[in-house]
Coordinates of C-alpha atoms in Angstrom, one line a residue:
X1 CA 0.0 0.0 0.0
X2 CA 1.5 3.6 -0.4
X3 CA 0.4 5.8 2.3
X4 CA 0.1 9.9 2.5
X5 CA 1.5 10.8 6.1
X6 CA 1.7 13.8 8.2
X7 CA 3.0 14.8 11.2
X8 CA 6.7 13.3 11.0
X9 CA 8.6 15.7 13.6
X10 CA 6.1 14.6 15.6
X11 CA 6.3 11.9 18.0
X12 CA 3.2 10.1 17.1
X13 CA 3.8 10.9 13.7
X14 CA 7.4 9.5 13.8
X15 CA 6.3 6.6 15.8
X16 CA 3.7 5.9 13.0
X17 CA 6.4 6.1 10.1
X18 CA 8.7 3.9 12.1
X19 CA 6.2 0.8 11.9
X20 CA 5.6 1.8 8.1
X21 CA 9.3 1.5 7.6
X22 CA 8.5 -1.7 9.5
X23 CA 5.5 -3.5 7.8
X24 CA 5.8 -5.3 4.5
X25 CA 2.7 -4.3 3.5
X26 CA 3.6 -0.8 2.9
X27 CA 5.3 0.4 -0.2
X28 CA 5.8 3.6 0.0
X29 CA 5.1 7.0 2.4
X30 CA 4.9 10.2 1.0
X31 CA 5.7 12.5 3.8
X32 CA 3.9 15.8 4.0
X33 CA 5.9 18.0 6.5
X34 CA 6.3 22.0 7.4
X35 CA 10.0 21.3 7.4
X36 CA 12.0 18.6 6.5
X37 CA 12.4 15.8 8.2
X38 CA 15.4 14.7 9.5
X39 CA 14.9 11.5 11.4
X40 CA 15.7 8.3 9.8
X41 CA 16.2 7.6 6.5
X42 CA 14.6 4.6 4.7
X43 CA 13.8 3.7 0.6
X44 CA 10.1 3.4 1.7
X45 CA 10.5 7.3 2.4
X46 CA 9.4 10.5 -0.4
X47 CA 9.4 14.2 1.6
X48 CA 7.0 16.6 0.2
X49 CA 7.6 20.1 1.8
X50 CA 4.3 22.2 2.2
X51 CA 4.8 25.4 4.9
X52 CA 1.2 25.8 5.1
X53 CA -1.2 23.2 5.4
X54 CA -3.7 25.1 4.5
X55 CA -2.3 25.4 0.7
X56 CA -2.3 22.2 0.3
X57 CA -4.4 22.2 -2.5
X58 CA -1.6 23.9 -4.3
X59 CA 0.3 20.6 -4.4
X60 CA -2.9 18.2 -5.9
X61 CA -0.6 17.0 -8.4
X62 CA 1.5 15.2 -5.9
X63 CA -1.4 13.6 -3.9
X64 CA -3.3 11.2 -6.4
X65 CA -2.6 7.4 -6.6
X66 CA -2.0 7.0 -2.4
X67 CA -4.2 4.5 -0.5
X68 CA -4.7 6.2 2.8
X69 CA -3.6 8.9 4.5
X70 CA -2.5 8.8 7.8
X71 CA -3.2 12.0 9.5
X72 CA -1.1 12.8 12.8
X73 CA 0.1 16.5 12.6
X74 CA -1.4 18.2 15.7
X75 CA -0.7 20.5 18.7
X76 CA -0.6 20.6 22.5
X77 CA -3.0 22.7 23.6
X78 CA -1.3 23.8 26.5
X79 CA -1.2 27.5 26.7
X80 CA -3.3 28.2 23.5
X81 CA -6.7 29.7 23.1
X82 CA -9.5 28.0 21.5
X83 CA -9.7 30.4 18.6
X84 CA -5.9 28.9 17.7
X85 CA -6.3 25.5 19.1
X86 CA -9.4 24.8 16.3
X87 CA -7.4 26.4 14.0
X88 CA -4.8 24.0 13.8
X89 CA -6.5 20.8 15.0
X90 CA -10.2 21.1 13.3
X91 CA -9.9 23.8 10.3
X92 CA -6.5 22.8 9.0
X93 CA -7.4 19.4 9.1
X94 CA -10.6 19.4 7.4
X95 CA -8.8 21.7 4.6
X96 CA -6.2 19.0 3.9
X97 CA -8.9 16.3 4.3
X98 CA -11.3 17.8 1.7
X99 CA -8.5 18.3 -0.7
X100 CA -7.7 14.8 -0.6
X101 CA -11.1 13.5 -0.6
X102 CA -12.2 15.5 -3.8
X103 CA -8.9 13.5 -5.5
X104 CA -9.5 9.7 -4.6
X105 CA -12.9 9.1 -2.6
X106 CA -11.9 5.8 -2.4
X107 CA -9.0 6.7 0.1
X108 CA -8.9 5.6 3.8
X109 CA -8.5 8.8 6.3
X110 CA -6.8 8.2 9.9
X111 CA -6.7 10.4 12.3
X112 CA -4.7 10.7 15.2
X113 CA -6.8 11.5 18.3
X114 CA -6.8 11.3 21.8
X115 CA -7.9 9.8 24.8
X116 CA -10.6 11.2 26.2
X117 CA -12.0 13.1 23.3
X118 CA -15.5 14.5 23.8
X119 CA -17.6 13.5 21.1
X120 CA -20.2 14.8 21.9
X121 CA -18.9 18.3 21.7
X122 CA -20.3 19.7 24.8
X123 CA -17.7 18.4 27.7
X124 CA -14.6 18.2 29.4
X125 CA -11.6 20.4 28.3
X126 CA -11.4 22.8 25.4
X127 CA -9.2 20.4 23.9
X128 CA -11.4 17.7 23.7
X129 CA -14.3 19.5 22.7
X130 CA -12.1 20.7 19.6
X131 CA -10.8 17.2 19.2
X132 CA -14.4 15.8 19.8
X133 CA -15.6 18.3 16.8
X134 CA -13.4 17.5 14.4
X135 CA -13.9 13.8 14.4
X136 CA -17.0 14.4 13.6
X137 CA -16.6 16.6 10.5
X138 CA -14.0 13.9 8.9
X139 CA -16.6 11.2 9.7
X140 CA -19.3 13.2 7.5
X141 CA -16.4 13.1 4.6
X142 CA -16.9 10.8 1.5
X143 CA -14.3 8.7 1.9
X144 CA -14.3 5.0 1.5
X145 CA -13.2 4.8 5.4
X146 CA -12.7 7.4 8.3
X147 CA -11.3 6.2 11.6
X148 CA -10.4 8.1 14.2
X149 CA -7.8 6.5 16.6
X150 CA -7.6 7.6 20.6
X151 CA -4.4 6.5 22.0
X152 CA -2.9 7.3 25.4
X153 CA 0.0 6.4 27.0
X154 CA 2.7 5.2 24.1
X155 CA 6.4 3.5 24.4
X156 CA 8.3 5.4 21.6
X157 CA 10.1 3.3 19.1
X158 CA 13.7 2.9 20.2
X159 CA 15.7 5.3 17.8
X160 CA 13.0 7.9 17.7
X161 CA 14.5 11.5 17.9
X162 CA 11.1 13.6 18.3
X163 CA 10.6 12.6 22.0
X164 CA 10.3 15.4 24.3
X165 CA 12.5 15.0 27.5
X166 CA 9.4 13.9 29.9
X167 CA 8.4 11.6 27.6
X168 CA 11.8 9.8 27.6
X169 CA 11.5 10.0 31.5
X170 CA 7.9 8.3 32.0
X171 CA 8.7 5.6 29.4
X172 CA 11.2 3.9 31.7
X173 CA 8.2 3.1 33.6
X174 CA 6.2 2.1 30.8
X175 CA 6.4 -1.4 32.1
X176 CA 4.8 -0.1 34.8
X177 CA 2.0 1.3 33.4
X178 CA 1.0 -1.2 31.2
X179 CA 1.0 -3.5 34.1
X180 CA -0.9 -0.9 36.1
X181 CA -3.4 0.5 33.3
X182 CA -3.4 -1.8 30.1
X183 CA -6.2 -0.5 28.7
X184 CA -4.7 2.9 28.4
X185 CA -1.3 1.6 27.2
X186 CA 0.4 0.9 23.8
X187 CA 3.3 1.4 21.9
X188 CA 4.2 3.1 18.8
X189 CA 4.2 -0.3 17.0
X190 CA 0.9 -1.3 17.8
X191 CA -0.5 2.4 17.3
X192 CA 1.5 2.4 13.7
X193 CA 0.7 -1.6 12.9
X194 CA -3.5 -0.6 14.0
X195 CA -3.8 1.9 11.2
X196 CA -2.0 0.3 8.0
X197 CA -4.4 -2.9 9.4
X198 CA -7.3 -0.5 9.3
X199 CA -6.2 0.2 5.3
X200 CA -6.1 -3.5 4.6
X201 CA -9.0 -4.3 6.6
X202 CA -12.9 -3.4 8.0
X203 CA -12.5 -2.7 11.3
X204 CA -16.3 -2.5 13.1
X205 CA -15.8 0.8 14.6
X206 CA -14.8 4.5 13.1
X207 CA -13.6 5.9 16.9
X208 CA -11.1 3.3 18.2
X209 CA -10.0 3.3 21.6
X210 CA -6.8 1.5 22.9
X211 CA -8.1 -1.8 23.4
X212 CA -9.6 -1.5 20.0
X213 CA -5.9 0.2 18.8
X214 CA -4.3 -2.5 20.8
X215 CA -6.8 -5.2 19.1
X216 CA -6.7 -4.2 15.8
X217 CA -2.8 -4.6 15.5
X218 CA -2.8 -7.7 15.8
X219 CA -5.3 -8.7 13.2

């Protein structure tokens, strides 16, 4: 399968191309970055540089003939105010969604979540009501399949260079934690390995959880 990806400098995003470089079912991932990437380097691997997300359309040319797209570009929200935070996380991606839908209907979208994500648009923290809002628009988008994946806690891949200092801290104890809270726990493999398994296969639900994350890599 050849796979649109964003989000590389990331550390889902990162984690995510890691098990594409992985899996044999993948053929190719075109990488659709801000600014180059400069992680590892693999044959599986074509950059396209785009500064603004929101020109994407711009670059049409370059975005027909992929399978899926695997969306994970995103923000913290921490210290932003809504105006921004849906700026980024529901209005940029629903531009570079719509683009590629109007190319290949027949694509498969994921999107890179979060726990605790308020569907219902109403609850919880800014963030999640953002988050909750924009899984719903990309679910209302004609393509073939639309899944939105919620992880939580994730064990980086080891090599990975866009890990923030905490995160390298706290996944010492990831043993810990999965022991403690498994249903809230995967790793970048099982996160990547869950959503090129969603391309090849029907998965019953469009808002995956981790067990369902955690489930659906192994299939």
């Amino acid at each position: 399968m050849k796979i649109i990806h964003t989000g590389a400098t990331g550390l889902v995003g990162e984690g995510v191309l890691f098990a594409c470089f992985e899996h044999p079912e993948v053929e190719e991932i075109l990488i659709i970055t801000r600014k180059p990437y400069t992680g590892v380097k693999h044959s599986k691997l074509r950059e396209l540089i785009v500064p603004d997300f929101m020109d994407i359309e711009q670059y049409k040319d370059n975005l027909d003939g992929y399978d899926a797209c695997f969306y994970c570009a995103g923000i913290s929200s921490l210290g932003m105010g809504e105006t921004e935070y849906t700026q980024i996380t529901y209005t940029t991606t629903l531009n570079f969604a719509k683009v590629l839908v109007d190319i290949n209907p027949q694509m498969i979208f994921c999107h890179i979540s979060g726990a605790n994500t308020d569907g219902t648009e109403k609850k919880g923290a800014m963030w999640a009501r953002v988050k909750g809002k924009t899984e719903n628009a990309l679910m209302q988008l004609p393509f073939k399949r639309v899944y939105n994946f919620r992880p939580a806690f994730m064990k980086p891949y080891k090599g990975q260079q866009n890990v923030k200092g905490y995160y390298k801290t706290i996944s010492f104890l990831s043993p810990l934690f999965k022991f403690l809270m498994p249903h809230m726990t995967s790793t970048m493999q099982q996160v990547g390995f869950s959503m090129i398994n969603s391309v090849s296969k029907v998965y019953e639900k469009q808002i995956l959880e981790v067990e369902d994350i955690n489930k659906l890599a192994k299939l």
